[in-house]
């Protein structure tokens, strides 16, 4: 038998070769992961845009039916016609339910006979109010389905949580000017939008903020007591440009994350305008701080002007 000069090698990878392959795969994953995450966020941001587009169109349909936009909040009155204070109030989001294919929920809750407080005191109706509605939820935000930071008191005085939303109505520059569609009387029309519907924000985003604050996002149905700013705080349904936009769960941008417009998108937030269009506004948009109130409209920044339906100022680039 002839001897072999070169002994045969067993087939397979050496440990060094395996480690090299693993390292290469790790590098490729590291390079691809940001791109995959960016693609997912782009898809979520597009869905958010579609949600706001739907809300904007629903407001137009409401206007066509009622000849005005809905009120931001609906004051509860007693038999004598006096306003009842200290009770939860239905909001604009409830009013547009029939126009976003949620007519069954609207009819079951039956606001013609039930106040919001009566609704949350009824287990069957409370279940409806605790149901998340996708049209009111931004997929980029991680808010819980129930908003624990904005409870409502039922008829027995017990705090009750209802479903979270991520979209708030424009309440103007500082709450009493530029009330686009959300004047409490509910009498705002296209005719009173003198700056033009394409130059005025209707609805914007409000995110959870961060892990420290469980839920500064909104409520789709209405507002109540104990939500961080006193009885019937409007902030659960409305936002103001008096406070700077905040993005990305950071603590920067504003000291009032429960009141401002905010998102979990990178670099800005989505807004539906009065003409039904949706725009992504940069967090760096020109803005005048909270010291500029509604008597100083000439000093408004672009962001403030977009939140005031009748400031009479020219809107710059955004």
PDB file of C-alpha atoms in Angstrom:
ATOM      1  CA  UNK A   1       0.000   0.000   0.000  1.00  0.00           C
ATOM      2  CA  UNK A   2       1.453   3.307  -1.084  1.00  0.00           C
ATOM      3  CA  UNK A   3       1.763   5.967   1.588  1.00  0.00           C
ATOM      4  CA  UNK A   4       0.046   9.315   1.070  1.00  0.00           C
ATOM      5  CA  UNK A   5       2.364  12.284   1.152  1.00  0.00           C
ATOM      6  CA  UNK A   6      -0.393  14.711   2.138  1.00  0.00           C
ATOM      7  CA  UNK A   7      -3.015  13.419   4.575  1.00  0.00           C
ATOM      8  CA  UNK A   8      -6.615  14.383   3.697  1.00  0.00           C
ATOM      9  CA  UNK A   9      -8.343  17.150   5.708  1.00  0.00           C
ATOM     10  CA  UNK A  10     -11.820  16.662   7.143  1.00  0.00           C
ATOM     11  CA  UNK A  11     -14.421  18.887   5.511  1.00  0.00           C
ATOM     12  CA  UNK A  12     -16.004  21.713   7.573  1.00  0.00           C
ATOM     13  CA  UNK A  13     -15.400  25.172   9.024  1.00  0.00           C
ATOM     14  CA  UNK A  14     -12.789  25.993  11.558  1.00  0.00           C
ATOM     15  CA  UNK A  15     -13.704  27.948  14.666  1.00  0.00           C
ATOM     16  CA  UNK A  16     -11.961  31.011  13.280  1.00  0.00           C
ATOM     17  CA  UNK A  17     -13.943  30.821  10.050  1.00  0.00           C
ATOM     18  CA  UNK A  18     -17.223  30.529  11.974  1.00  0.00           C
ATOM     19  CA  UNK A  19     -16.357  33.521  14.106  1.00  0.00           C
ATOM     20  CA  UNK A  20     -15.553  35.551  10.982  1.00  0.00           C
ATOM     21  CA  UNK A  21     -18.881  34.600   9.395  1.00  0.00           C
ATOM     22  CA  UNK A  22     -20.779  35.490  12.585  1.00  0.00           C
ATOM     23  CA  UNK A  23     -18.983  38.827  12.765  1.00  0.00           C
ATOM     24  CA  UNK A  24     -19.881  39.619   9.144  1.00  0.00           C
ATOM     25  CA  UNK A  25     -23.540  38.721   9.767  1.00  0.00           C
ATOM     26  CA  UNK A  26     -23.559  40.933  12.863  1.00  0.00           C
ATOM     27  CA  UNK A  27     -22.160  43.854  10.881  1.00  0.00           C
ATOM     28  CA  UNK A  28     -24.767  43.381   8.136  1.00  0.00           C
ATOM     29  CA  UNK A  29     -27.588  43.224  10.679  1.00  0.00           C
ATOM     30  CA  UNK A  30     -26.240  46.356  12.344  1.00  0.00           C
ATOM     31  CA  UNK A  31     -26.245  48.132   9.001  1.00  0.00           C
ATOM     32  CA  UNK A  32     -29.695  46.930   7.971  1.00  0.00           C
ATOM     33  CA  UNK A  33     -31.523  47.376  11.288  1.00  0.00           C
ATOM     34  CA  UNK A  34     -31.661  51.199  11.175  1.00  0.00           C
ATOM     35  CA  UNK A  35     -32.987  51.011   7.611  1.00  0.00           C
ATOM     36  CA  UNK A  36     -35.656  48.506   8.640  1.00  0.00           C
ATOM     37  CA  UNK A  37     -36.643  50.642  11.632  1.00  0.00           C
ATOM     38  CA  UNK A  38     -36.778  53.740   9.444  1.00  0.00           C
ATOM     39  CA  UNK A  39     -39.012  51.922   6.958  1.00  0.00           C
ATOM     40  CA  UNK A  40     -41.329  50.821   9.754  1.00  0.00           C
ATOM     41  CA  UNK A  41     -41.516  54.342  11.165  1.00  0.00           C
ATOM     42  CA  UNK A  42     -42.231  55.706   7.678  1.00  0.00           C
ATOM     43  CA  UNK A  43     -45.134  53.261   7.415  1.00  0.00           C
ATOM     44  CA  UNK A  44     -46.421  54.253  10.859  1.00  0.00           C
ATOM     45  CA  UNK A  45     -46.121  57.935  10.009  1.00  0.00           C
ATOM     46  CA  UNK A  46     -48.074  57.326   6.790  1.00  0.00           C
ATOM     47  CA  UNK A  47     -50.826  55.595   8.774  1.00  0.00           C
ATOM     48  CA  UNK A  48     -50.887  58.559  11.149  1.00  0.00           C
ATOM     49  CA  UNK A  49     -51.253  60.845   8.129  1.00  0.00           C
ATOM     50  CA  UNK A  50     -54.152  58.731   6.887  1.00  0.00           C
ATOM     51  CA  UNK A  51     -55.823  58.911  10.316  1.00  0.00           C
ATOM     52  CA  UNK A  52     -55.637  62.699  10.325  1.00  0.00           C
ATOM     53  CA  UNK A  53     -56.875  62.827   6.742  1.00  0.00           C
ATOM     54  CA  UNK A  54     -59.910  60.823   7.824  1.00  0.00           C
ATOM     55  CA  UNK A  55     -60.505  63.111  10.804  1.00  0.00           C
ATOM     56  CA  UNK A  56     -60.201  66.194   8.598  1.00  0.00           C
ATOM     57  CA  UNK A  57     -62.741  64.840   6.118  1.00  0.00           C
ATOM     58  CA  UNK A  58     -65.084  63.864   8.947  1.00  0.00           C
ATOM     59  CA  UNK A  59     -65.037  67.454  10.191  1.00  0.00           C
ATOM     60  CA  UNK A  60     -66.025  68.622   6.705  1.00  0.00           C
ATOM     61  CA  UNK A  61     -68.876  66.110   6.649  1.00  0.00           C
ATOM     62  CA  UNK A  62     -70.008  67.259  10.077  1.00  0.00           C
ATOM     63  CA  UNK A  63     -69.951  70.854   8.839  1.00  0.00           C
ATOM     64  CA  UNK A  64     -72.029  69.911   5.788  1.00  0.00           C
ATOM     65  CA  UNK A  65     -74.640  68.316   8.052  1.00  0.00           C
ATOM     66  CA  UNK A  66     -74.747  70.811  10.933  1.00  0.00           C
ATOM     67  CA  UNK A  67     -73.623  73.973   9.083  1.00  0.00           C
ATOM     68  CA  UNK A  68     -70.810  74.501  11.611  1.00  0.00           C
ATOM     69  CA  UNK A  69     -67.908  72.616  13.102  1.00  0.00           C
ATOM     70  CA  UNK A  70     -68.402  70.714  16.378  1.00  0.00           C
ATOM     71  CA  UNK A  71     -67.709  72.276  19.730  1.00  0.00           C
ATOM     72  CA  UNK A  72     -64.460  71.379  21.428  1.00  0.00           C
ATOM     73  CA  UNK A  73     -66.378  70.391  24.563  1.00  0.00           C
ATOM     74  CA  UNK A  74     -70.105  70.219  25.196  1.00  0.00           C
ATOM     75  CA  UNK A  75     -71.185  71.957  28.384  1.00  0.00           C
ATOM     76  CA  UNK A  76     -73.675  70.061  30.496  1.00  0.00           C
ATOM     77  CA  UNK A  77     -76.712  72.041  31.615  1.00  0.00           C
ATOM     78  CA  UNK A  78     -79.379  71.348  34.208  1.00  0.00           C
ATOM     79  CA  UNK A  79     -83.154  71.603  33.814  1.00  0.00           C
ATOM     80  CA  UNK A  80     -82.990  75.359  34.422  1.00  0.00           C
ATOM     81  CA  UNK A  81     -80.419  75.783  31.653  1.00  0.00           C
ATOM     82  CA  UNK A  82     -77.517  76.580  33.965  1.00  0.00           C
ATOM     83  CA  UNK A  83     -74.086  75.115  33.286  1.00  0.00           C
ATOM     84  CA  UNK A  84     -73.215  72.171  35.528  1.00  0.00           C
ATOM     85  CA  UNK A  85     -69.610  72.412  36.732  1.00  0.00           C
ATOM     86  CA  UNK A  86     -67.363  69.626  37.936  1.00  0.00           C
ATOM     87  CA  UNK A  87     -68.665  66.889  35.637  1.00  0.00           C
ATOM     88  CA  UNK A  88     -67.036  65.079  32.700  1.00  0.00           C
ATOM     89  CA  UNK A  89     -67.807  66.602  29.307  1.00  0.00           C
ATOM     90  CA  UNK A  90     -68.148  65.031  25.872  1.00  0.00           C
ATOM     91  CA  UNK A  91     -65.713  66.343  23.269  1.00  0.00           C
ATOM     92  CA  UNK A  92     -65.408  66.949  19.542  1.00  0.00           C
ATOM     93  CA  UNK A  93     -64.129  63.414  18.938  1.00  0.00           C
ATOM     94  CA  UNK A  94     -67.426  61.974  20.134  1.00  0.00           C
ATOM     95  CA  UNK A  95     -69.344  64.240  17.756  1.00  0.00           C
ATOM     96  CA  UNK A  96     -67.642  62.932  14.631  1.00  0.00           C
ATOM     97  CA  UNK A  97     -68.078  59.223  15.385  1.00  0.00           C
ATOM     98  CA  UNK A  98     -70.819  58.794  12.733  1.00  0.00           C
ATOM     99  CA  UNK A  99     -68.459  60.255  10.120  1.00  0.00           C
ATOM    100  CA  UNK A 100     -65.578  57.840  10.797  1.00  0.00           C
ATOM    101  CA  UNK A 101     -67.722  54.699  10.512  1.00  0.00           C
ATOM    102  CA  UNK A 102     -68.396  54.534  14.249  1.00  0.00           C
ATOM    103  CA  UNK A 103     -72.112  55.209  14.033  1.00  0.00           C
ATOM    104  CA  UNK A 104     -72.970  52.113  16.078  1.00  0.00           C
ATOM    105  CA  UNK A 105     -70.903  53.361  19.016  1.00  0.00           C
ATOM    106  CA  UNK A 106     -72.425  56.835  18.695  1.00  0.00           C
ATOM    107  CA  UNK A 107     -75.964  55.453  18.676  1.00  0.00           C
ATOM    108  CA  UNK A 108     -75.362  53.068  21.563  1.00  0.00           C
ATOM    109  CA  UNK A 109     -73.905  55.792  23.779  1.00  0.00           C
ATOM    110  CA  UNK A 110     -76.920  57.987  22.911  1.00  0.00           C
ATOM    111  CA  UNK A 111     -75.814  61.425  24.031  1.00  0.00           C
ATOM    112  CA  UNK A 112     -79.339  62.789  23.622  1.00  0.00           C
ATOM    113  CA  UNK A 113     -80.313  61.059  26.863  1.00  0.00           C
ATOM    114  CA  UNK A 114     -76.954  60.235  28.476  1.00  0.00           C
ATOM    115  CA  UNK A 115     -74.330  62.603  29.819  1.00  0.00           C
ATOM    116  CA  UNK A 116     -70.717  61.445  29.706  1.00  0.00           C
ATOM    117  CA  UNK A 117     -70.904  60.871  33.455  1.00  0.00           C
ATOM    118  CA  UNK A 118     -73.965  58.665  32.999  1.00  0.00           C
ATOM    119  CA  UNK A 119     -72.186  56.761  30.234  1.00  0.00           C
ATOM    120  CA  UNK A 120     -69.147  55.917  32.358  1.00  0.00           C
ATOM    121  CA  UNK A 121     -71.464  54.853  35.205  1.00  0.00           C
ATOM    122  CA  UNK A 122     -73.121  52.251  32.968  1.00  0.00           C
ATOM    123  CA  UNK A 123     -70.926  49.129  32.578  1.00  0.00           C
ATOM    124  CA  UNK A 124     -72.162  48.428  29.043  1.00  0.00           C
ATOM    125  CA  UNK A 125     -71.574  51.990  27.839  1.00  0.00           C
ATOM    126  CA  UNK A 126     -68.296  52.217  29.728  1.00  0.00           C
ATOM    127  CA  UNK A 127     -67.075  49.239  27.710  1.00  0.00           C
ATOM    128  CA  UNK A 128     -67.764  51.223  24.533  1.00  0.00           C
ATOM    129  CA  UNK A 129     -65.832  54.215  25.863  1.00  0.00           C
ATOM    130  CA  UNK A 130     -62.909  51.977  26.809  1.00  0.00           C
ATOM    131  CA  UNK A 131     -62.654  50.544  23.301  1.00  0.00           C
ATOM    132  CA  UNK A 132     -59.676  51.917  21.330  1.00  0.00           C
ATOM    133  CA  UNK A 133     -60.601  53.436  17.973  1.00  0.00           C
ATOM    134  CA  UNK A 134     -57.840  53.144  15.397  1.00  0.00           C
ATOM    135  CA  UNK A 135     -58.724  56.452  13.737  1.00  0.00           C
ATOM    136  CA  UNK A 136     -57.760  58.227  16.971  1.00  0.00           C
ATOM    137  CA  UNK A 137     -54.525  56.283  17.607  1.00  0.00           C
ATOM    138  CA  UNK A 138     -51.107  57.080  16.130  1.00  0.00           C
ATOM    139  CA  UNK A 139     -49.244  53.786  15.535  1.00  0.00           C
ATOM    140  CA  UNK A 140     -45.916  55.447  16.428  1.00  0.00           C
ATOM    141  CA  UNK A 141     -47.097  56.138  19.955  1.00  0.00           C
ATOM    142  CA  UNK A 142     -46.979  53.500  22.680  1.00  0.00           C
ATOM    143  CA  UNK A 143     -49.829  54.862  24.774  1.00  0.00           C
ATOM    144  CA  UNK A 144     -51.816  52.321  26.731  1.00  0.00           C
ATOM    145  CA  UNK A 145     -55.348  51.601  25.551  1.00  0.00           C
ATOM    146  CA  UNK A 146     -56.740  53.171  28.735  1.00  0.00           C
ATOM    147  CA  UNK A 147     -55.564  56.616  29.835  1.00  0.00           C
ATOM    148  CA  UNK A 148     -54.689  56.346  33.522  1.00  0.00           C
ATOM    149  CA  UNK A 149     -53.472  59.957  33.773  1.00  0.00           C
ATOM    150  CA  UNK A 150     -56.821  61.414  32.679  1.00  0.00           C
ATOM    151  CA  UNK A 151     -59.510  59.669  34.745  1.00  0.00           C
ATOM    152  CA  UNK A 152     -63.163  60.674  34.823  1.00  0.00           C
ATOM    153  CA  UNK A 153     -65.367  60.545  37.919  1.00  0.00           C
ATOM    154  CA  UNK A 154     -68.555  58.527  37.606  1.00  0.00           C
ATOM    155  CA  UNK A 155     -71.800  59.144  39.504  1.00  0.00           C
ATOM    156  CA  UNK A 156     -70.427  57.476  42.652  1.00  0.00           C
ATOM    157  CA  UNK A 157     -67.265  59.617  42.588  1.00  0.00           C
ATOM    158  CA  UNK A 158     -65.030  56.752  41.482  1.00  0.00           C
ATOM    159  CA  UNK A 159     -62.230  57.441  39.009  1.00  0.00           C
ATOM    160  CA  UNK A 160     -62.815  55.612  35.736  1.00  0.00           C
ATOM    161  CA  UNK A 161     -60.392  55.278  32.833  1.00  0.00           C
ATOM    162  CA  UNK A 162     -61.504  55.550  29.215  1.00  0.00           C
ATOM    163  CA  UNK A 163     -59.759  54.964  25.897  1.00  0.00           C
ATOM    164  CA  UNK A 164     -56.703  56.933  24.865  1.00  0.00           C
ATOM    165  CA  UNK A 165     -56.507  59.028  21.712  1.00  0.00           C
ATOM    166  CA  UNK A 166     -53.519  60.699  20.071  1.00  0.00           C
ATOM    167  CA  UNK A 167     -55.198  63.620  18.328  1.00  0.00           C
ATOM    168  CA  UNK A 168     -56.298  66.907  19.870  1.00  0.00           C
ATOM    169  CA  UNK A 169     -58.228  69.809  18.395  1.00  0.00           C
ATOM    170  CA  UNK A 170     -56.679  73.203  17.788  1.00  0.00           C
ATOM    171  CA  UNK A 171     -57.642  75.518  20.624  1.00  0.00           C
ATOM    172  CA  UNK A 172     -55.755  78.459  19.234  1.00  0.00           C
ATOM    173  CA  UNK A 173     -52.775  80.366  20.519  1.00  0.00           C
ATOM    174  CA  UNK A 174     -53.684  80.569  24.181  1.00  0.00           C
ATOM    175  CA  UNK A 175     -57.116  79.094  24.574  1.00  0.00           C
ATOM    176  CA  UNK A 176     -59.322  82.073  23.742  1.00  0.00           C
ATOM    177  CA  UNK A 177     -58.206  83.095  20.285  1.00  0.00           C
ATOM    178  CA  UNK A 178     -58.222  81.336  16.944  1.00  0.00           C
ATOM    179  CA  UNK A 179     -60.644  78.673  18.138  1.00  0.00           C
ATOM    180  CA  UNK A 180     -60.709  77.066  14.725  1.00  0.00           C
ATOM    181  CA  UNK A 181     -63.428  74.491  15.027  1.00  0.00           C
ATOM    182  CA  UNK A 182     -63.525  74.130  18.749  1.00  0.00           C
ATOM    183  CA  UNK A 183     -65.278  77.128  20.227  1.00  0.00           C
ATOM    184  CA  UNK A 184     -67.487  75.774  23.009  1.00  0.00           C
ATOM    185  CA  UNK A 185     -70.570  77.219  21.367  1.00  0.00           C
ATOM    186  CA  UNK A 186     -69.885  75.072  18.300  1.00  0.00           C
ATOM    187  CA  UNK A 187     -70.695  77.927  15.898  1.00  0.00           C
ATOM    188  CA  UNK A 188     -67.433  78.176  13.967  1.00  0.00           C
ATOM    189  CA  UNK A 189     -67.865  77.896  10.204  1.00  0.00           C
ATOM    190  CA  UNK A 190     -65.690  78.170   7.120  1.00  0.00           C
ATOM    191  CA  UNK A 191     -66.893  81.755   6.876  1.00  0.00           C
ATOM    192  CA  UNK A 192     -65.339  82.636  10.241  1.00  0.00           C
ATOM    193  CA  UNK A 193     -62.017  81.128   9.195  1.00  0.00           C
ATOM    194  CA  UNK A 194     -60.846  84.427   7.749  1.00  0.00           C
ATOM    195  CA  UNK A 195     -57.192  83.420   7.427  1.00  0.00           C
ATOM    196  CA  UNK A 196     -58.255  80.620   5.109  1.00  0.00           C
ATOM    197  CA  UNK A 197     -58.860  76.942   5.809  1.00  0.00           C
ATOM    198  CA  UNK A 198     -55.537  75.990   4.190  1.00  0.00           C
ATOM    199  CA  UNK A 199     -53.698  78.299   6.603  1.00  0.00           C
ATOM    200  CA  UNK A 200     -55.269  77.032   9.815  1.00  0.00           C
ATOM    201  CA  UNK A 201     -54.639  73.861  11.800  1.00  0.00           C
ATOM    202  CA  UNK A 202     -57.676  71.817  12.738  1.00  0.00           C
ATOM    203  CA  UNK A 203     -56.281  68.771  14.538  1.00  0.00           C
ATOM    204  CA  UNK A 204     -52.773  67.792  15.647  1.00  0.00           C
ATOM    205  CA  UNK A 205     -50.972  65.021  17.482  1.00  0.00           C
ATOM    206  CA  UNK A 206     -50.487  64.494  21.209  1.00  0.00           C
ATOM    207  CA  UNK A 207     -48.205  61.650  22.323  1.00  0.00           C
ATOM    208  CA  UNK A 208     -47.730  59.779  25.570  1.00  0.00           C
ATOM    209  CA  UNK A 209     -44.524  61.743  26.285  1.00  0.00           C
ATOM    210  CA  UNK A 210     -42.264  59.229  28.069  1.00  0.00           C
ATOM    211  CA  UNK A 211     -42.109  56.393  30.539  1.00  0.00           C
ATOM    212  CA  UNK A 212     -42.019  58.751  33.531  1.00  0.00           C
ATOM    213  CA  UNK A 213     -45.393  60.241  32.654  1.00  0.00           C
ATOM    214  CA  UNK A 214     -47.728  57.388  31.899  1.00  0.00           C
ATOM    215  CA  UNK A 215     -50.042  59.112  29.505  1.00  0.00           C
ATOM    216  CA  UNK A 216     -50.179  62.751  28.488  1.00  0.00           C
ATOM    217  CA  UNK A 217     -51.967  61.687  25.333  1.00  0.00           C
ATOM    218  CA  UNK A 218     -55.599  62.643  24.750  1.00  0.00           C
ATOM    219  CA  UNK A 219     -59.007  61.010  25.138  1.00  0.00           C
ATOM    220  CA  UNK A 220     -61.227  60.485  22.100  1.00  0.00           C
ATOM    221  CA  UNK A 221     -64.543  60.779  23.938  1.00  0.00           C
ATOM    222  CA  UNK A 222     -64.212  63.794  26.225  1.00  0.00           C
ATOM    223  CA  UNK A 223     -62.575  65.134  29.357  1.00  0.00           C
ATOM    224  CA  UNK A 224     -63.079  64.874  33.078  1.00  0.00           C
ATOM    225  CA  UNK A 225     -61.753  65.622  36.525  1.00  0.00           C
ATOM    226  CA  UNK A 226     -58.374  64.732  37.911  1.00  0.00           C
ATOM    227  CA  UNK A 227     -56.404  64.918  34.670  1.00  0.00           C
ATOM    228  CA  UNK A 228     -53.640  67.143  35.985  1.00  0.00           C
ATOM    229  CA  UNK A 229     -55.052  70.628  35.511  1.00  0.00           C
ATOM    230  CA  UNK A 230     -58.258  70.863  37.454  1.00  0.00           C
ATOM    231  CA  UNK A 231     -61.920  70.206  36.819  1.00  0.00           C
ATOM    232  CA  UNK A 232     -63.000  69.669  33.199  1.00  0.00           C
ATOM    233  CA  UNK A 233     -59.540  70.444  31.901  1.00  0.00           C
ATOM    234  CA  UNK A 234     -59.684  71.074  28.170  1.00  0.00           C
ATOM    235  CA  UNK A 235     -56.228  69.621  27.649  1.00  0.00           C
ATOM    236  CA  UNK A 236     -57.601  66.093  27.358  1.00  0.00           C
ATOM    237  CA  UNK A 237     -59.139  67.007  24.010  1.00  0.00           C
ATOM    238  CA  UNK A 238     -57.494  70.258  22.878  1.00  0.00           C
ATOM    239  CA  UNK A 239     -54.006  71.607  22.223  1.00  0.00           C
ATOM    240  CA  UNK A 240     -52.506  75.096  21.996  1.00  0.00           C
ATOM    241  CA  UNK A 241     -49.579  76.618  20.098  1.00  0.00           C
ATOM    242  CA  UNK A 242     -48.935  78.821  23.156  1.00  0.00           C
ATOM    243  CA  UNK A 243     -46.787  75.847  24.189  1.00  0.00           C
ATOM    244  CA  UNK A 244     -43.999  74.582  21.949  1.00  0.00           C
ATOM    245  CA  UNK A 245     -44.358  71.355  20.002  1.00  0.00           C
ATOM    246  CA  UNK A 246     -42.625  68.376  21.592  1.00  0.00           C
ATOM    247  CA  UNK A 247     -41.386  65.226  19.859  1.00  0.00           C
ATOM    248  CA  UNK A 248     -39.668  61.957  20.625  1.00  0.00           C
ATOM    249  CA  UNK A 249     -40.515  61.320  24.288  1.00  0.00           C
ATOM    250  CA  UNK A 250     -37.942  63.899  25.385  1.00  0.00           C
ATOM    251  CA  UNK A 251     -38.288  66.284  28.290  1.00  0.00           C
ATOM    252  CA  UNK A 252     -37.251  69.174  26.086  1.00  0.00           C
ATOM    253  CA  UNK A 253     -39.431  71.567  24.122  1.00  0.00           C
ATOM    254  CA  UNK A 254     -41.991  72.518  26.727  1.00  0.00           C
ATOM    255  CA  UNK A 255     -42.777  72.326  30.403  1.00  0.00           C
ATOM    256  CA  UNK A 256     -46.422  71.597  29.570  1.00  0.00           C
ATOM    257  CA  UNK A 257     -46.499  68.306  27.638  1.00  0.00           C
ATOM    258  CA  UNK A 258     -50.105  67.710  28.666  1.00  0.00           C
ATOM    259  CA  UNK A 259     -51.236  70.841  26.804  1.00  0.00           C
ATOM    260  CA  UNK A 260     -48.994  71.162  23.749  1.00  0.00           C
ATOM    261  CA  UNK A 261     -49.097  69.314  20.447  1.00  0.00           C
ATOM    262  CA  UNK A 262     -46.606  66.442  20.574  1.00  0.00           C
ATOM    263  CA  UNK A 263     -45.623  63.298  18.683  1.00  0.00           C
ATOM    264  CA  UNK A 264     -43.356  60.299  18.810  1.00  0.00           C
ATOM    265  CA  UNK A 265     -42.216  60.874  15.235  1.00  0.00           C
ATOM    266  CA  UNK A 266     -38.699  62.082  14.593  1.00  0.00           C
ATOM    267  CA  UNK A 267     -38.385  65.807  14.027  1.00  0.00           C
ATOM    268  CA  UNK A 268     -41.990  66.947  14.086  1.00  0.00           C
ATOM    269  CA  UNK A 269     -45.677  66.038  14.102  1.00  0.00           C
ATOM    270  CA  UNK A 270     -48.596  65.586  11.719  1.00  0.00           C
ATOM    271  CA  UNK A 271     -51.422  68.126  11.534  1.00  0.00           C
ATOM    272  CA  UNK A 272     -54.737  68.158   9.682  1.00  0.00           C
ATOM    273  CA  UNK A 273     -55.634  71.591   8.327  1.00  0.00           C
ATOM    274  CA  UNK A 274     -59.034  73.166   7.860  1.00  0.00           C
ATOM    275  CA  UNK A 275     -59.114  72.362   4.151  1.00  0.00           C
ATOM    276  CA  UNK A 276     -58.667  68.640   4.890  1.00  0.00           C
ATOM    277  CA  UNK A 277     -54.988  68.501   3.915  1.00  0.00           C
ATOM    278  CA  UNK A 278     -52.385  66.966   6.232  1.00  0.00           C
ATOM    279  CA  UNK A 279     -48.905  68.416   6.761  1.00  0.00           C
ATOM    280  CA  UNK A 280     -45.888  67.276   8.744  1.00  0.00           C
ATOM    281  CA  UNK A 281     -44.596  70.309  10.665  1.00  0.00           C
ATOM    282  CA  UNK A 282     -41.006  70.418  11.850  1.00  0.00           C
ATOM    283  CA  UNK A 283     -40.395  70.836  15.564  1.00  0.00           C
ATOM    284  CA  UNK A 284     -38.087  73.669  14.509  1.00  0.00           C
ATOM    285  CA  UNK A 285     -40.922  75.644  12.913  1.00  0.00           C
ATOM    286  CA  UNK A 286     -40.756  79.350  13.707  1.00  0.00           C
ATOM    287  CA  UNK A 287     -42.554  79.840  17.017  1.00  0.00           C
ATOM    288  CA  UNK A 288     -43.175  82.616  19.531  1.00  0.00           C
ATOM    289  CA  UNK A 289     -42.956  81.558  23.145  1.00  0.00           C
ATOM    290  CA  UNK A 290     -45.674  81.650  25.738  1.00  0.00           C
ATOM    291  CA  UNK A 291     -45.051  85.287  26.558  1.00  0.00           C
ATOM    292  CA  UNK A 292     -46.648  86.253  23.236  1.00  0.00           C
ATOM    293  CA  UNK A 293     -50.385  86.175  23.886  1.00  0.00           C
ATOM    294  CA  UNK A 294     -53.415  86.773  21.684  1.00  0.00           C
ATOM    295  CA  UNK A 295     -53.126  90.558  22.032  1.00  0.00           C
ATOM    296  CA  UNK A 296     -49.698  90.485  20.354  1.00  0.00           C
ATOM    297  CA  UNK A 297     -50.592  88.817  17.058  1.00  0.00           C
ATOM    298  CA  UNK A 298     -48.027  90.759  15.042  1.00  0.00           C
ATOM    299  CA  UNK A 299     -45.354  88.936  17.064  1.00  0.00           C
ATOM    300  CA  UNK A 300     -46.698  85.473  16.289  1.00  0.00           C
ATOM    301  CA  UNK A 301     -44.329  82.934  14.774  1.00  0.00           C
ATOM    302  CA  UNK A 302     -45.494  80.776  11.864  1.00  0.00           C
ATOM    303  CA  UNK A 303     -46.620  78.008  14.214  1.00  0.00           C
ATOM    304  CA  UNK A 304     -48.741  80.402  16.269  1.00  0.00           C
ATOM    305  CA  UNK A 305     -50.318  81.881  13.131  1.00  0.00           C
ATOM    306  CA  UNK A 306     -51.295  78.452  11.873  1.00  0.00           C
ATOM    307  CA  UNK A 307     -53.150  77.868  15.146  1.00  0.00           C
ATOM    308  CA  UNK A 308     -55.109  81.149  14.959  1.00  0.00           C
ATOM    309  CA  UNK A 309     -57.897  81.136  12.377  1.00  0.00           C
ATOM    310  CA  UNK A 310     -58.294  84.920  12.315  1.00  0.00           C
ATOM    311  CA  UNK A 311     -55.034  86.607  13.280  1.00  0.00           C
ATOM    312  CA  UNK A 312     -54.789  88.506   9.973  1.00  0.00           C
ATOM    313  CA  UNK A 313     -51.065  87.798   9.612  1.00  0.00           C
ATOM    314  CA  UNK A 314     -49.253  86.440   6.564  1.00  0.00           C
ATOM    315  CA  UNK A 315     -48.160  82.828   7.042  1.00  0.00           C
ATOM    316  CA  UNK A 316     -44.532  82.173   6.092  1.00  0.00           C
ATOM    317  CA  UNK A 317     -42.889  79.023   4.790  1.00  0.00           C
ATOM    318  CA  UNK A 318     -43.293  75.889   6.833  1.00  0.00           C
TER     319      UNK A 318
END
